[in-house]
Amino acid sequence: MSMYLMNDRFVKNDEVSISIEDRGYYFGDGVYEVIRVYGGIMFTAEEHIGRMYESAEKIRMTLPYGPEEMLSKLTRLIEENGIREGHVYIQATRGSAPRVHQFPGEDTIPVITAYTKSYPDVPAAPEPAKLKSVDDVRWLRCDIKSLNLLANVMAKQEAYEADCFEALLHRDGTVTEGSSSNMFGVKDGVIYTHPVSNFILNGITRRVIMQCCEELGQQVKEEPMSLEDVYSMDEFFMSSTTNGILPVSEIDGRTIGEGTPGPVTQRLMAAFEAKLPEPAPTR
């Protein structure tokens, strides 16, 4: 039976108990992170946890223990559940209190929960993705990785119903990101992606990609792309914690380039893979 992190305790799933008055349930009042596990080791764990504490600070929520203790607890959780390939999900809500919109008193303690998910030992090579453009109707603080994901859910569902893997979000024709990913276009050997701002979440995988580009001498322009720009790209790819770098073959029924991973995308995929951790020894 899998173990879960519940505040500062490790418990079995039938011991997890969340109050009906938890503000995450009422308001989505909380933040979260997903950290990929390769070979039993969390990838970019410090960056993910650092962003989680930044998100918590932005919503004026003080977590009950610090980043180092959080990482230690997640490492133990992965070991307890024997996760080799998979991810760990961690979230924190403002806590349990009577339902009023304003913050509860200082005696309300945030609730932290975490669990793991295992992936197949040898995942199949991903097929290039198809995208569907969807209006970006989210709030204006997309830089906070909050639990308020209804607009993302609706966008993903619209893409799913169009037989597409992901929604390509845009504000009045200006592409921002995906419902759970960052977006990159390639034109004449140059990578284009939306600049870091309140309109996007600065993905951890996105940050690794930018580091790879710097090391490879790959030119990147952090400039907004229009939908018309996107349709004429030579290559296109998306990034996320769970998928890494995923090539895109089609957007709104239009084939991008040759419909296969282009040379810039392939080069970045190889550079990204080289950064993955060596598997931890098995017990």
CSV table of C-alpha atoms in Angstrom, one decimal:
chain,number,residue,atom,x,y,z
A,1,MET,CA,0.0,0.0,0.0
A,2,SER,CA,1.4,3.4,-1.0
A,3,MET,CA,2.5,5.9,1.6
A,4,TYR,CA,1.4,9.6,1.5
A,5,LEU,CA,2.9,12.7,3.1
A,6,MET,CA,0.3,14.4,5.4
A,7,ASN,CA,1.7,17.5,7.0
A,8,ASP,CA,4.7,16.1,8.8
A,9,ARG,CA,3.6,12.5,8.9
A,10,PHE,CA,3.9,9.5,6.5
A,11,VAL,CA,0.6,7.7,6.3
A,12,LYS,CA,-1.2,5.0,4.3
A,13,ASN,CA,-3.9,6.2,1.8
A,14,ASP,CA,-6.8,5.1,4.1
A,15,GLU,CA,-5.3,7.4,6.8
A,16,VAL,CA,-5.4,10.6,4.7
A,17,SER,CA,-8.1,12.9,6.0
A,18,ILE,CA,-8.8,16.4,4.7
A,19,SER,CA,-11.4,18.7,6.4
A,20,ILE,CA,-14.4,19.7,4.4
A,21,GLU,CA,-13.5,23.3,5.5
A,22,ASP,CA,-10.1,23.1,3.9
A,23,ARG,CA,-9.6,26.4,1.9
A,24,GLY,CA,-8.2,24.4,-1.0
A,25,TYR,CA,-11.6,22.7,-1.3
A,26,TYR,CA,-13.6,25.9,-1.0
A,27,PHE,CA,-11.4,28.4,-2.9
A,28,GLY,CA,-8.5,26.6,-4.5
A,29,ASP,CA,-6.5,28.6,-2.0
A,30,GLY,CA,-3.2,26.9,-2.3
A,31,VAL,CA,-0.2,26.0,-4.5
A,32,TYR,CA,1.4,22.9,-5.9
A,33,GLU,CA,4.3,21.3,-7.7
A,34,VAL,CA,4.9,18.2,-9.7
A,35,ILE,CA,8.5,16.8,-9.7
A,36,ARG,CA,9.7,14.2,-12.2
A,37,VAL,CA,11.6,11.2,-10.9
A,38,TYR,CA,14.2,9.5,-13.1
A,39,GLY,CA,15.9,6.3,-11.8
A,40,GLY,CA,14.7,7.0,-8.3
A,41,ILE,CA,16.0,10.6,-8.3
A,42,MET,CA,14.0,13.8,-8.4
A,43,PHE,CA,15.0,16.0,-11.3
A,44,THR,CA,15.5,19.7,-10.7
A,45,ALA,CA,13.9,19.2,-7.2
A,46,GLU,CA,15.4,22.3,-5.7
A,47,GLU,CA,14.1,24.5,-8.5
A,48,HIS,CA,10.6,23.0,-8.1
A,49,ILE,CA,10.5,23.4,-4.4
A,50,GLY,CA,12.0,26.9,-4.7
A,51,ARG,CA,9.2,27.9,-7.1
A,52,MET,CA,6.6,26.4,-4.7
A,53,TYR,CA,7.8,28.6,-1.8
A,54,GLU,CA,7.8,31.6,-4.2
A,55,SER,CA,4.2,30.8,-5.2
A,56,ALA,CA,3.3,30.5,-1.5
A,57,GLU,CA,4.9,33.8,-0.8
A,58,LYS,CA,3.0,35.5,-3.6
A,59,ILE,CA,-0.3,34.4,-2.1
A,60,ARG,CA,0.9,35.4,1.4
A,61,MET,CA,1.0,31.9,2.8
A,62,THR,CA,3.8,30.8,5.1
A,63,LEU,CA,4.5,27.1,4.9
A,64,PRO,CA,5.1,25.2,8.2
A,65,TYR,CA,8.6,24.1,7.4
A,66,GLY,CA,11.4,25.1,5.0
A,67,PRO,CA,12.5,23.9,1.6
A,68,GLU,CA,15.3,21.6,2.9
A,69,GLU,CA,12.9,19.7,5.2
A,70,MET,CA,10.4,19.5,2.3
A,71,LEU,CA,13.0,18.0,0.0
A,72,SER,CA,14.0,15.5,2.7
A,73,LYS,CA,10.4,14.4,3.2
A,74,LEU,CA,9.8,14.0,-0.5
A,75,THR,CA,13.0,12.0,-0.9
A,76,ARG,CA,11.8,9.6,1.9
A,77,LEU,CA,8.3,9.4,0.3
A,78,ILE,CA,9.9,8.3,-3.0
A,79,GLU,CA,12.0,5.7,-1.2
A,80,GLU,CA,9.1,4.4,0.8
A,81,ASN,CA,7.1,3.8,-2.3
A,82,GLY,CA,9.9,2.4,-4.4
A,83,ILE,CA,9.5,4.9,-7.2
A,84,ARG,CA,12.1,4.5,-10.0
A,85,GLU,CA,10.3,6.2,-12.9
A,86,GLY,CA,7.4,8.5,-12.2
A,87,HIS,CA,6.6,11.7,-10.3
A,88,VAL,CA,5.8,13.2,-6.9
A,89,TYR,CA,2.9,15.6,-6.5
A,90,ILE,CA,3.0,18.1,-3.6
A,91,GLN,CA,0.5,20.7,-2.6
A,92,ALA,CA,-0.2,23.1,0.2
A,93,THR,CA,-3.4,24.8,1.1
A,94,ARG,CA,-4.0,27.7,3.5
A,95,GLY,CA,-5.6,25.3,5.9
A,96,SER,CA,-9.0,24.5,7.4
A,97,ALA,CA,-11.2,27.4,8.6
A,98,PRO,CA,-14.8,28.5,8.5
A,99,ARG,CA,-15.7,29.6,5.0
A,100,VAL,CA,-15.1,33.4,4.6
A,101,HIS,CA,-13.2,34.9,1.7
A,102,GLN,CA,-10.6,36.8,3.7
A,103,PHE,CA,-7.6,35.0,5.2
A,104,PRO,CA,-8.3,33.1,8.4
A,105,GLY,CA,-6.5,33.9,11.7
A,106,GLU,CA,-2.8,33.3,12.2
A,107,ASP,CA,-3.6,30.1,14.2
A,108,THR,CA,-4.7,28.4,10.9
A,109,ILE,CA,-1.9,26.1,9.8
A,110,PRO,CA,-1.4,25.3,6.1
A,111,VAL,CA,-2.1,21.7,5.1
A,112,ILE,CA,0.6,19.9,3.1
A,113,THR,CA,0.0,16.6,1.2
A,114,ALA,CA,2.1,14.7,-1.2
A,115,TYR,CA,1.9,11.4,-3.1
A,116,THR,CA,3.9,9.5,-5.8
A,117,LYS,CA,3.0,8.0,-9.1
A,118,SER,CA,5.0,5.3,-10.9
A,119,TYR,CA,5.5,5.3,-14.7
A,120,PRO,CA,6.3,2.2,-16.9
A,121,ASP,CA,10.0,1.2,-16.6
A,122,VAL,CA,10.5,1.7,-20.3
A,123,PRO,CA,8.1,4.4,-21.5
A,124,ALA,CA,7.3,4.4,-25.2
A,125,ALA,CA,8.8,7.2,-27.4
A,126,PRO,CA,6.2,9.9,-27.5
A,127,GLU,CA,4.5,10.7,-30.8
A,128,PRO,CA,4.7,14.3,-32.0
A,129,ALA,CA,1.7,16.2,-30.5
A,130,LYS,CA,-1.3,17.9,-32.2
A,131,LEU,CA,-2.4,21.2,-30.7
A,132,LYS,CA,-5.6,23.2,-30.7
A,133,SER,CA,-5.6,26.9,-30.2
A,134,VAL,CA,-7.9,28.0,-27.3
A,135,ASP,CA,-8.7,31.5,-25.9
A,136,ASP,CA,-6.6,32.1,-22.7
A,137,VAL,CA,-9.3,33.2,-20.3
A,138,ARG,CA,-7.2,32.6,-17.1
A,139,TRP,CA,-6.6,35.2,-14.4
A,140,LEU,CA,-3.6,37.6,-14.7
A,141,ARG,CA,-1.3,35.9,-12.3
A,142,CYS,CA,-0.3,32.8,-14.3
A,143,ASP,CA,3.1,33.1,-12.8
A,144,ILE,CA,1.7,31.6,-9.5
A,145,LYS,CA,1.4,27.8,-9.6
A,146,SER,CA,-1.9,27.9,-7.8
A,147,LEU,CA,-4.7,25.3,-7.4
A,148,ASN,CA,-7.0,27.4,-9.5
A,149,LEU,CA,-6.9,25.4,-12.7
A,150,LEU,CA,-10.5,25.4,-13.9
A,151,ALA,CA,-9.7,27.4,-17.0
A,152,ASN,CA,-6.8,25.1,-17.8
A,153,VAL,CA,-9.1,22.1,-17.4
A,154,MET,CA,-11.6,23.5,-19.8
A,155,ALA,CA,-9.0,24.3,-22.3
A,156,LYS,CA,-7.4,20.8,-22.1
A,157,GLN,CA,-10.9,19.3,-22.5
A,158,GLU,CA,-11.5,21.4,-25.6
A,159,ALA,CA,-8.3,20.1,-27.1
A,160,TYR,CA,-9.1,16.5,-26.1
A,161,GLU,CA,-12.4,16.7,-27.8
A,162,ALA,CA,-10.7,17.9,-31.0
A,163,ASP,CA,-8.4,14.8,-30.8
A,164,CYS,CA,-5.5,17.0,-29.8
A,165,PHE,CA,-2.9,16.4,-27.0
A,166,GLU,CA,-2.7,19.9,-25.7
A,167,ALA,CA,-4.3,23.4,-25.9
A,168,LEU,CA,-2.3,26.2,-27.3
A,169,LEU,CA,-3.5,29.2,-25.3
A,170,HIS,CA,-3.6,32.7,-26.7
A,171,ARG,CA,-4.8,36.1,-25.6
A,172,ASP,CA,-6.4,38.0,-28.6
A,173,GLY,CA,-4.2,36.0,-31.0
A,174,THR,CA,-1.0,36.3,-28.9
A,175,VAL,CA,0.3,32.9,-27.9
A,176,THR,CA,1.1,32.5,-24.2
A,177,GLU,CA,1.6,28.9,-23.3
A,178,GLY,CA,-0.2,25.5,-23.1
A,179,SER,CA,-2.8,24.4,-20.5
A,180,SER,CA,0.0,22.6,-18.7
A,181,SER,CA,3.1,23.3,-20.7
A,182,ASN,CA,5.3,26.0,-22.3
A,183,MET,CA,5.5,26.6,-26.0
A,184,PHE,CA,8.4,27.1,-28.4
A,185,GLY,CA,8.5,27.8,-32.1
A,186,VAL,CA,11.5,27.6,-34.5
A,187,LYS,CA,11.9,29.8,-37.5
A,188,ASP,CA,15.1,30.0,-39.6
A,189,GLY,CA,17.0,28.3,-36.9
A,190,VAL,CA,15.9,30.8,-34.1
A,191,ILE,CA,13.7,29.7,-31.2
A,192,TYR,CA,10.8,31.9,-30.2
A,193,THR,CA,9.0,31.7,-26.9
A,194,HIS,CA,6.8,34.0,-24.7
A,195,PRO,CA,8.9,36.1,-22.3
A,196,VAL,CA,8.6,35.4,-18.6
A,197,SER,CA,5.8,37.6,-17.2
A,198,ASN,CA,2.6,37.3,-15.3
A,199,PHE,CA,1.0,35.8,-18.4
A,200,ILE,CA,2.9,32.5,-18.2
A,201,LEU,CA,4.3,30.1,-15.6
A,202,ASN,CA,8.1,30.0,-16.0
A,203,GLY,CA,8.3,26.2,-16.3
A,204,ILE,CA,11.2,24.4,-14.7
A,205,THR,CA,11.7,22.4,-17.9
A,206,ARG,CA,11.6,25.7,-19.7
A,207,ARG,CA,14.4,26.9,-17.6
A,208,VAL,CA,16.5,23.8,-18.3
A,209,ILE,CA,15.8,24.3,-22.1
A,210,MET,CA,17.0,27.9,-21.9
A,211,GLN,CA,20.2,26.7,-20.1
A,212,CYS,CA,20.7,24.1,-22.9
A,213,CYS,CA,20.3,26.8,-25.5
A,214,GLU,CA,22.9,28.9,-23.9
A,215,GLU,CA,25.3,26.0,-23.7
A,216,LEU,CA,24.7,25.0,-27.3
A,217,GLY,CA,25.0,28.6,-28.6
A,218,GLN,CA,21.4,28.3,-29.8
A,219,GLN,CA,19.7,31.7,-30.5
A,220,VAL,CA,16.5,32.3,-28.5
A,221,LYS,CA,14.2,35.3,-28.8
A,222,GLU,CA,11.8,35.7,-25.9
A,223,GLU,CA,9.1,37.4,-27.9
A,224,PRO,CA,5.4,36.9,-28.1
A,225,MET,CA,4.2,34.9,-31.1
A,226,SER,CA,1.0,35.4,-32.9
A,227,LEU,CA,-1.1,32.5,-34.1
A,228,GLU,CA,-0.2,33.4,-37.7
A,229,ASP,CA,3.5,33.3,-36.7
A,230,VAL,CA,3.0,29.8,-35.1
A,231,TYR,CA,1.3,28.4,-38.2
A,232,SER,CA,4.4,29.3,-40.4
A,233,MET,CA,7.0,28.0,-38.0
A,234,ASP,CA,9.6,25.5,-39.3
A,235,GLU,CA,9.4,23.5,-36.1
A,236,PHE,CA,7.4,23.7,-32.9
A,237,PHE,CA,7.7,21.9,-29.5
A,238,MET,CA,6.3,22.1,-26.1
A,239,SER,CA,7.8,21.4,-22.7
A,240,SER,CA,6.6,20.2,-19.3
A,241,THR,CA,7.8,18.3,-16.2
A,242,THR,CA,6.0,15.1,-17.2
A,243,ASN,CA,6.8,15.1,-20.9
A,244,GLY,CA,10.1,16.9,-21.1
A,245,ILE,CA,10.5,18.2,-24.6
A,246,LEU,CA,7.7,17.1,-26.9
A,247,PRO,CA,7.7,17.9,-30.6
A,248,VAL,CA,4.6,19.2,-32.2
A,249,SER,CA,3.4,18.1,-35.7
A,250,GLU,CA,0.2,19.9,-36.1
A,251,ILE,CA,-1.6,23.0,-34.9
A,252,ASP,CA,-5.3,23.7,-35.7
A,253,GLY,CA,-5.1,21.1,-38.5
A,254,ARG,CA,-2.1,22.8,-40.1
A,255,THR,CA,1.1,20.7,-40.4
A,256,ILE,CA,4.2,22.4,-38.9
A,257,GLY,CA,7.2,22.0,-41.1
A,258,GLU,CA,7.6,18.4,-42.2
A,259,GLY,CA,5.3,17.2,-39.4
A,260,THR,CA,8.3,15.5,-37.8
A,261,PRO,CA,10.9,16.6,-35.2
A,262,GLY,CA,13.2,19.1,-36.8
A,263,PRO,CA,16.9,19.5,-36.3
A,264,VAL,CA,16.8,22.2,-33.7
A,265,THR,CA,14.2,20.2,-31.6
A,266,GLN,CA,16.2,17.0,-31.9
A,267,ARG,CA,19.4,18.8,-30.8
A,268,LEU,CA,17.6,20.2,-27.8
A,269,MET,CA,16.0,16.9,-26.9
A,270,ALA,CA,19.5,15.3,-26.9
A,271,ALA,CA,20.9,18.1,-24.7
A,272,PHE,CA,18.0,17.8,-22.3
A,273,GLU,CA,18.3,14.1,-22.0
A,274,ALA,CA,22.0,14.5,-21.2
A,275,LYS,CA,21.1,16.5,-18.1
A,276,LEU,CA,18.9,13.8,-16.6
A,277,PRO,CA,20.2,12.2,-13.4
A,278,GLU,CA,22.0,8.9,-13.3
A,279,PRO,CA,19.8,6.2,-11.8
A,280,ALA,CA,20.1,5.8,-8.0
A,281,PRO,CA,21.4,2.4,-6.8
A,282,THR,CA,18.6,-0.1,-6.1
A,283,ARG,CA,18.4,-1.7,-2.7
